């Protein structure tokens, strides 16, 4: 493709992109394709000769698009959103045009310094201690792994990095029983053994019970084991439960344990001052992660990890071969030393575009709108006979289900599973589920960038109609 063709097709694509964003609701939220259906439409071997862009783009529209789930559809209510927004998309276009590799200050000074500044902005806007420092990672999974590796190294005085495990360590990690699977994965990768993840009991709101945490830590110490790290959740993935951050920090401080706060989804809510009391006492914790790529209108991927003392993290990861050394290393941040990757994308640019384009107030307004819509939907559910909400609605996630008189839990679970599947099959809305205390619940997450009252009303009508049909079949 020559430069002139690039200009022509880039203009065409921008028009297509703008049309897509305007008309995204006309697509079914989830595609109705069978396994291998897309694969089988693609040639078995790569083309030897270059092909025209017109043809490539036609195939994108005819083969790929029909097999996509439309995460930006306003009736995407499943999992947690992975929102984009116009300013974020524009930043991605510039990022890929510059094609910069931002591993150190020298390899793109502006990328490093913009990253420092936008992380400071977010830290201050979220009410996180002003002494903490931030770094952008690809995902919360990676950021949490980095925190756990740093906790391991700090505890072993950086011995494991040098010599490997001695075999005498018996490190223990604690989290609530509603912990996200990324913690299990991090523990595996860090060589700590998933058996050493102690799942602490939760209260009736699915939040970690601090007394149970303290007792578990004491029991391990008495048994000669070494408590390493507590991972608390600000917004669990199942039901957005919030662990008592301040009380957990007191306990971790008392025992000299790393405290990592996983706020991957709900952390965005801290931009609203009324939610900042949730992290009261976090000053005594060690790290905090949240994903602007979920609820902060910054397209995937973009995670921010904040640390009380980045020195420990840098000591864990820095490893500077001769060819990467520069004269400036003492004066600047080289973010390659703040995590696992050497090469890094210029993700700060999209945060900068999003924050400036919306303004903090613009973002807050959107969040408040989502929270208001959620309260509305929760009220409809509460006022409907036979339906129940099984977890407190702390943010914008509702966990609800149909109860059945004279039925056992299995039958109830099956009913709710069928109900959700029938709704999703229409392609008009998309929900996902979880289990709370063994009960199958539908999760309704109202946080897509462009969701409005109209979308939740249509989804509600769809839910009720589908339910009615299924109830009649019983
Ligand atoms: C989504 C989520 C994660 C994982 O986030 P990734 O960025 O996809 O790795 C971790 N913890 C919680 C609580 C989450 O909601």
XYZ file of C-alpha atoms and ligand atoms in Angstrom:
489
model
C 0.000 0.000 0.000
C 1.502 3.321 -0.975
C 1.048 6.592 0.889
C -1.657 7.811 -1.441
C -3.699 4.649 -1.052
C -3.219 4.885 2.702
C -4.717 8.363 2.704
C -7.678 7.210 0.612
C -8.465 4.112 2.660
C -7.847 5.838 5.973
C -10.549 8.356 5.087
C -12.880 5.554 4.064
C -12.254 3.674 7.281
C -12.847 6.719 9.434
C -16.217 7.105 7.756
C -16.946 3.443 8.387
C -15.868 3.823 12.028
C -18.110 6.842 12.567
C -21.032 4.986 10.952
C -20.373 1.948 13.141
C -20.406 4.014 16.314
C -23.617 5.746 15.234
C -25.360 2.541 14.179
C -23.842 -0.030 16.524
C -27.272 -0.857 17.939
C -28.422 -2.378 14.664
C -26.068 -5.332 15.166
C -27.033 -8.307 17.326
C -25.038 -7.973 20.564
C -23.691 -11.504 20.183
C -23.240 -13.295 16.862
C -25.050 -16.512 16.019
C -22.123 -18.489 14.637
C -21.075 -22.036 15.299
C -17.561 -23.127 16.264
C -15.221 -23.248 13.186
C -17.686 -21.305 11.045
C -15.299 -18.351 10.665
C -12.154 -20.488 10.470
C -13.578 -22.514 7.602
C -14.253 -19.370 5.564
C -10.585 -18.406 5.660
C -8.128 -19.825 3.120
C -5.942 -22.654 4.364
C -2.733 -20.894 3.352
C -1.550 -17.289 3.545
C -1.563 -15.375 0.238
C 1.762 -15.365 -1.596
C 0.852 -12.218 -3.516
C -0.294 -8.985 -1.904
C -4.030 -8.353 -2.134
C -6.010 -5.174 -2.718
C -7.169 -3.383 0.388
C -10.697 -3.198 -1.047
C -10.835 -6.979 -0.974
C -9.314 -7.247 2.501
C -11.813 -4.765 3.861
C -14.724 -6.512 2.124
C -13.736 -9.756 3.821
C -13.539 -7.938 7.149
C -17.138 -6.862 6.670
C -18.420 -10.167 5.302
C -16.485 -12.760 7.297
C -15.157 -11.155 10.453
C -17.852 -8.681 11.465
C -20.678 -11.279 11.541
C -18.568 -13.263 14.007
C -17.955 -10.432 16.446
C -19.542 -9.765 19.828
C -20.393 -6.073 19.935
C -18.989 -4.954 23.264
C -19.809 -1.332 22.452
C -23.516 -2.106 21.976
C -25.415 -0.148 24.649
C -27.355 -3.324 25.525
C -24.154 -5.198 26.376
C -24.850 -5.890 30.056
C -22.577 -8.910 30.573
C -19.298 -9.446 32.473
C -17.928 -5.956 32.968
C -17.878 -3.499 30.076
C -14.742 -2.884 27.996
C -15.735 0.605 26.989
C -14.268 2.724 24.285
C -15.074 6.318 23.418
C -14.365 8.622 20.492
C -11.335 10.414 22.025
C -9.833 7.076 23.025
C -10.179 5.695 19.488
C -8.539 8.832 18.062
C -5.620 8.421 20.462
C -5.184 4.788 19.369
C -4.984 5.972 15.758
C -2.169 8.379 16.622
C -0.409 5.779 18.789
C -0.289 3.264 15.998
C 0.777 5.929 13.518
C 3.726 6.986 15.679
C 4.388 3.314 16.356
C 6.644 4.242 19.260
C 8.060 1.680 21.642
C 8.006 3.294 25.055
C 10.223 1.080 27.180
C 12.397 3.815 28.625
C 12.586 7.562 28.908
C 15.064 7.802 26.048
C 12.978 5.721 23.668
C 10.143 8.297 23.927
C 10.590 11.007 26.578
C 7.092 12.430 26.060
C 5.463 9.040 26.536
C 7.199 8.543 29.896
C 6.460 12.012 31.184
C 2.853 11.984 30.009
C 2.426 8.628 31.783
C 3.779 10.150 35.012
C 1.434 13.088 34.725
C -1.799 11.258 33.866
C -1.158 8.708 36.621
C -0.740 11.600 39.081
C -3.984 13.139 37.799
C -5.888 9.911 38.307
C -4.326 9.279 41.716
C -5.396 12.713 42.952
C -8.851 12.548 41.381
C -9.466 9.180 43.054
C -8.380 10.294 46.511
C -5.335 8.009 46.623
C -2.464 9.131 48.870
C -0.475 11.835 47.045
C 2.810 10.108 47.847
C 1.857 7.047 45.734
C 3.053 6.663 42.157
C 1.357 5.053 39.161
C 2.383 3.011 36.140
C 0.325 1.780 33.207
C 0.106 -1.960 32.529
C -1.763 -3.924 29.895
C -4.197 -5.695 32.220
C -5.037 -6.061 35.902
C -3.830 -9.663 35.693
C -0.310 -8.488 34.851
C -0.368 -5.655 37.387
C -1.483 -8.015 40.159
C 1.214 -10.525 39.208
C 3.785 -7.714 39.414
C 2.536 -6.767 42.881
C 2.663 -10.365 44.119
C 6.159 -10.889 42.708
C 7.273 -7.691 44.435
C 5.752 -8.859 47.724
C 7.619 -12.170 47.327
C 10.928 -10.457 46.621
C 10.577 -7.948 49.441
C 9.827 -10.769 51.882
C 12.779 -12.866 50.678
C 15.050 -9.826 50.571
C 15.351 -10.316 46.800
C 16.891 -13.766 47.344
C 14.419 -15.709 45.197
C 15.198 -13.542 42.164
C 18.858 -14.434 42.661
C 18.911 -18.006 43.859
C 15.438 -19.408 43.323
C 13.335 -20.878 46.147
C 15.364 -22.399 48.984
C 12.576 -24.866 49.680
C 12.156 -23.513 53.200
C 9.735 -20.706 52.338
C 6.128 -21.431 53.074
C 4.466 -18.251 51.884
C 0.735 -17.732 52.333
C -1.558 -15.389 50.417
C -5.008 -14.343 51.609
C -8.086 -13.100 49.800
C -11.825 -13.410 50.125
C -13.538 -16.522 48.827
C -14.854 -14.326 45.985
C -11.367 -13.597 44.678
C -10.851 -13.080 40.931
C -9.155 -15.916 39.037
C -6.286 -13.574 38.082
C -5.028 -13.933 41.676
C -4.906 -17.735 41.411
C -3.049 -17.343 38.140
C -0.536 -14.871 39.608
C 0.147 -17.251 42.494
C 0.792 -20.103 40.081
C 3.164 -18.032 37.964
C 4.976 -16.656 41.021
C 5.737 -20.234 42.048
C 3.851 -19.902 45.318
C 1.409 -22.770 44.819
C -2.346 -22.241 44.682
C -2.739 -24.377 47.819
C -1.218 -21.429 49.665
C -4.053 -19.126 48.678
C -6.205 -18.927 51.791
C -9.767 -18.031 50.919
C -11.204 -16.059 53.811
C -14.850 -16.330 54.714
C -17.206 -13.526 53.608
C -20.131 -11.872 55.370
C -23.726 -11.742 54.114
C -22.712 -8.953 51.700
C -19.896 -11.135 50.284
C -17.147 -8.942 51.816
C -14.116 -10.420 53.560
C -14.510 -10.783 57.340
C -11.418 -9.082 58.839
C -11.543 -11.096 62.083
C -11.416 -14.298 60.031
C -8.432 -12.899 58.118
C -6.548 -12.103 61.301
C -7.289 -15.530 62.743
C -6.070 -17.259 59.555
C -2.838 -15.259 59.588
C -2.205 -16.058 63.253
C -2.909 -19.736 62.658
C -0.359 -19.823 59.815
C 2.281 -18.053 61.913
C 1.709 -20.543 64.741
C 2.193 -23.355 62.223
C 5.518 -21.896 61.076
C 4.261 -20.511 57.771
C 5.023 -17.014 56.442
C 2.127 -14.672 55.580
C 3.115 -12.823 52.406
C 0.275 -10.848 50.920
C -3.407 -10.022 51.240
C -5.337 -9.258 48.060
C -8.479 -7.343 48.919
C -11.227 -6.555 46.438
C -12.876 -3.225 45.870
C -15.688 -4.617 43.764
C -15.539 -8.398 43.357
C -16.264 -9.733 39.907
C -19.279 -11.776 40.965
C -21.250 -9.131 42.815
C -19.006 -6.014 43.241
C -18.654 -6.662 46.974
C -16.201 -4.369 48.763
C -13.756 -5.764 51.302
C -13.057 -3.525 54.349
C -9.869 -1.898 52.988
C -9.032 0.123 56.108
C -9.414 -2.768 58.556
C -7.432 -5.098 56.296
C -4.667 -2.477 56.043
C -4.448 -2.349 59.837
C -4.005 -6.111 59.950
C -1.412 -6.244 57.163
C 0.521 -3.424 58.796
C 0.481 -5.194 62.153
C 1.924 -8.374 60.631
C 4.190 -6.731 58.034
C 2.314 -8.198 55.058
C 1.899 -6.698 51.572
C -1.648 -5.432 50.912
C -2.709 -5.315 47.259
C -6.105 -3.789 46.459
C -7.859 -5.149 43.358
C -10.252 -2.432 42.189
C -10.084 -3.532 38.543
C -13.673 -2.674 37.697
C -15.184 -0.580 40.488
C -12.082 1.570 41.019
C -13.419 4.011 38.445
C -16.212 4.912 40.894
C -13.609 6.565 43.150
C -13.628 9.479 40.708
C -16.879 10.303 42.516
C -16.002 11.822 45.904
C -18.951 10.043 47.537
C -17.216 6.684 46.957
C -13.774 7.657 48.245
C -14.554 6.617 51.813
C -14.323 3.021 50.508
C -10.504 3.313 50.487
C -10.211 5.026 53.857
C -7.073 3.636 55.464
C -5.471 2.553 52.160
C -2.403 4.670 53.041
C -1.147 1.670 54.991
C -1.611 -0.670 51.985
C 1.058 -1.226 49.329
C -0.562 -1.327 45.903
C -3.843 -0.668 44.125
C -4.923 -1.591 40.609
C -7.807 -0.402 38.432
C -8.765 -0.727 34.779
C -9.637 2.430 32.837
C -10.344 -0.114 30.070
C -13.470 -1.258 31.854
C -15.640 1.621 33.026
C -13.515 4.687 32.174
C -14.160 4.929 28.426
C -10.568 4.085 27.494
C -10.439 1.238 25.061
C -8.778 -2.024 25.888
C -6.052 -2.336 27.045
C -5.174 0.095 29.825
C -4.637 -0.684 33.504
C -3.128 1.601 36.133
C -1.157 0.186 39.063
C -0.477 2.561 41.963
C 2.259 1.850 44.494
C 3.110 3.336 47.843
C 6.790 2.733 47.197
C 7.757 1.945 43.605
C 11.357 1.288 44.743
C 10.456 -2.283 45.736
C 8.796 -2.898 42.374
C 11.739 -1.455 40.456
C 14.194 -3.498 42.511
C 12.204 -6.601 41.616
C 12.080 -5.989 37.884
C 15.010 -3.818 36.848
C 17.697 -5.627 35.066
C 19.707 -3.397 32.840
C 21.942 -4.978 30.250
C 24.663 -2.754 28.822
C 22.766 -1.935 25.644
C 19.870 -0.414 27.636
C 21.952 1.745 30.012
C 21.779 5.517 29.552
C 23.381 8.508 31.287
C 19.998 9.674 32.448
C 18.923 6.556 34.327
C 19.213 8.260 37.713
C 17.093 11.262 36.752
C 14.186 9.675 34.893
C 11.692 6.830 35.102
C 12.348 3.907 32.830
C 8.994 2.171 32.953
C 10.416 -1.082 31.561
C 11.672 -1.529 35.157
C 8.147 -1.206 36.604
C 6.761 -4.491 35.328
C 7.128 -7.574 33.199
C 7.204 -6.260 29.641
C 10.270 -4.664 28.118
C 8.476 -3.171 25.129
C 5.543 -0.944 26.002
C 2.740 0.728 24.057
C 2.020 4.457 24.418
C -1.147 3.922 26.452
C -0.883 7.200 28.351
C -1.984 9.020 25.207
C -5.486 7.576 25.283
C -5.892 8.331 28.979
C -4.807 11.910 28.295
C -7.269 12.271 25.405
C -10.136 10.727 27.375
C -9.579 12.752 30.551
C -9.162 16.040 28.671
C -11.977 15.456 26.230
C -14.587 14.513 28.851
C -13.041 16.451 31.718
C -13.253 14.799 35.119
C -16.717 16.262 35.452
C -17.821 14.781 32.152
C -16.659 11.341 33.306
C -18.367 11.793 36.677
C -21.596 12.771 34.943
C -21.556 9.571 32.889
C -20.825 7.431 35.936
C -23.654 9.068 37.876
C -25.986 8.465 34.935
C -25.073 4.753 34.944
C -25.582 4.566 38.708
C -28.976 6.262 38.399
C -30.067 3.828 35.652
C -28.938 0.941 37.864
C -31.030 2.172 40.786
C -34.002 2.377 38.449
C -33.548 -1.174 37.142
C -33.009 -2.488 40.676
C -36.279 -0.919 41.722
C -38.169 -2.566 38.837
C -36.746 -5.915 39.900
C -37.566 -5.384 43.569
C -41.144 -4.465 42.740
C -41.690 -7.602 40.636
C -43.189 -10.571 42.408
C -41.043 -13.677 42.188
C -37.791 -11.836 41.511
C -35.090 -11.195 44.069
C -31.766 -9.358 44.239
C -29.117 -11.430 45.984
C -26.326 -8.918 46.658
C -26.232 -5.249 47.641
C -26.181 -2.977 44.582
C -23.058 -0.971 45.492
C -22.232 0.318 42.025
C -23.842 -0.577 38.709
C -24.125 -4.365 38.938
C -27.365 -6.104 39.876
C -27.389 -9.833 40.706
C -30.950 -11.089 40.447
C -32.931 -14.259 39.878
C -36.380 -15.748 39.655
C -37.543 -17.671 42.719
C -39.861 -20.612 42.184
C -42.359 -21.755 44.811
C -42.181 -25.428 45.562
C -38.984 -25.985 43.672
C -35.547 -27.088 44.790
C -32.431 -25.029 44.162
C -31.477 -27.104 41.147
C -34.746 -26.415 39.400
C -34.460 -22.721 40.237
C -30.933 -22.597 38.885
C -32.007 -24.333 35.703
C -34.868 -21.908 35.237
C -32.610 -18.874 35.557
C -30.022 -20.371 33.251
C -32.679 -21.024 30.615
C -34.096 -17.558 31.117
C -30.773 -15.837 30.505
C -29.949 -18.027 27.505
C -33.326 -17.238 25.924
C -32.806 -13.502 26.374
C -29.250 -13.610 24.998
C -30.379 -15.647 22.016
C -32.506 -12.755 20.766
C -29.326 -10.736 20.147
C -31.144 -7.698 21.551
C -29.300 -7.665 24.859
C -26.549 -9.628 26.508
C -26.270 -10.712 30.137
C -23.843 -12.999 31.961
C -24.249 -14.923 35.200
C -22.583 -15.952 38.425
C -23.421 -18.152 41.400
C -23.921 -16.673 44.855
C -24.092 -19.221 47.700
C -24.896 -21.880 45.104
C -27.698 -19.851 43.537
C -27.547 -19.054 39.815
C -28.029 -15.307 39.329
C -28.159 -13.106 36.248
C -25.753 -10.157 36.408
C -27.022 -6.908 34.935
C -24.115 -4.468 34.571
C -25.269 -1.052 33.395
C -22.093 0.722 32.345
C -21.674 0.754 28.587
C -20.482 4.171 27.360
C -23.721 5.000 25.512
C -26.345 3.172 27.567
C -29.505 5.216 28.164
C -32.870 4.804 29.807
C -34.311 3.534 26.516
C -31.877 0.601 26.499
C -32.614 -0.544 30.015
C -36.351 -0.208 29.405
C -36.197 -2.403 26.303
C -34.030 -4.917 28.138
C -36.501 -5.009 31.010
C -39.440 -5.646 28.683
C -37.435 -8.402 26.996
C -36.564 -9.978 30.363
C -40.204 -9.932 31.504
C -41.636 -11.306 28.255
C -39.123 -14.120 28.133
C -39.729 -14.948 31.778
C -43.486 -15.076 31.221
C -43.099 -17.575 28.399
C -40.836 -19.814 30.437
C -43.063 -19.655 33.530
C -46.004 -20.827 31.443
C -44.005 -23.838 30.300
C -43.453 -25.058 33.828
C -11.762 -7.749 35.348
C -11.133 -8.029 36.634
C -9.820 -8.502 36.710
C -9.014 -8.867 35.480
O -8.783 -7.781 34.652
P -7.882 -7.924 33.332
O -7.484 -6.507 33.050
O -8.737 -8.517 32.284
O -6.718 -8.776 33.660
C -9.266 -8.679 37.961
N -9.960 -8.418 39.083
C -11.234 -7.966 39.052
C -11.950 -7.673 40.328
C -11.859 -7.761 37.822
O -13.120 -7.304 37.787
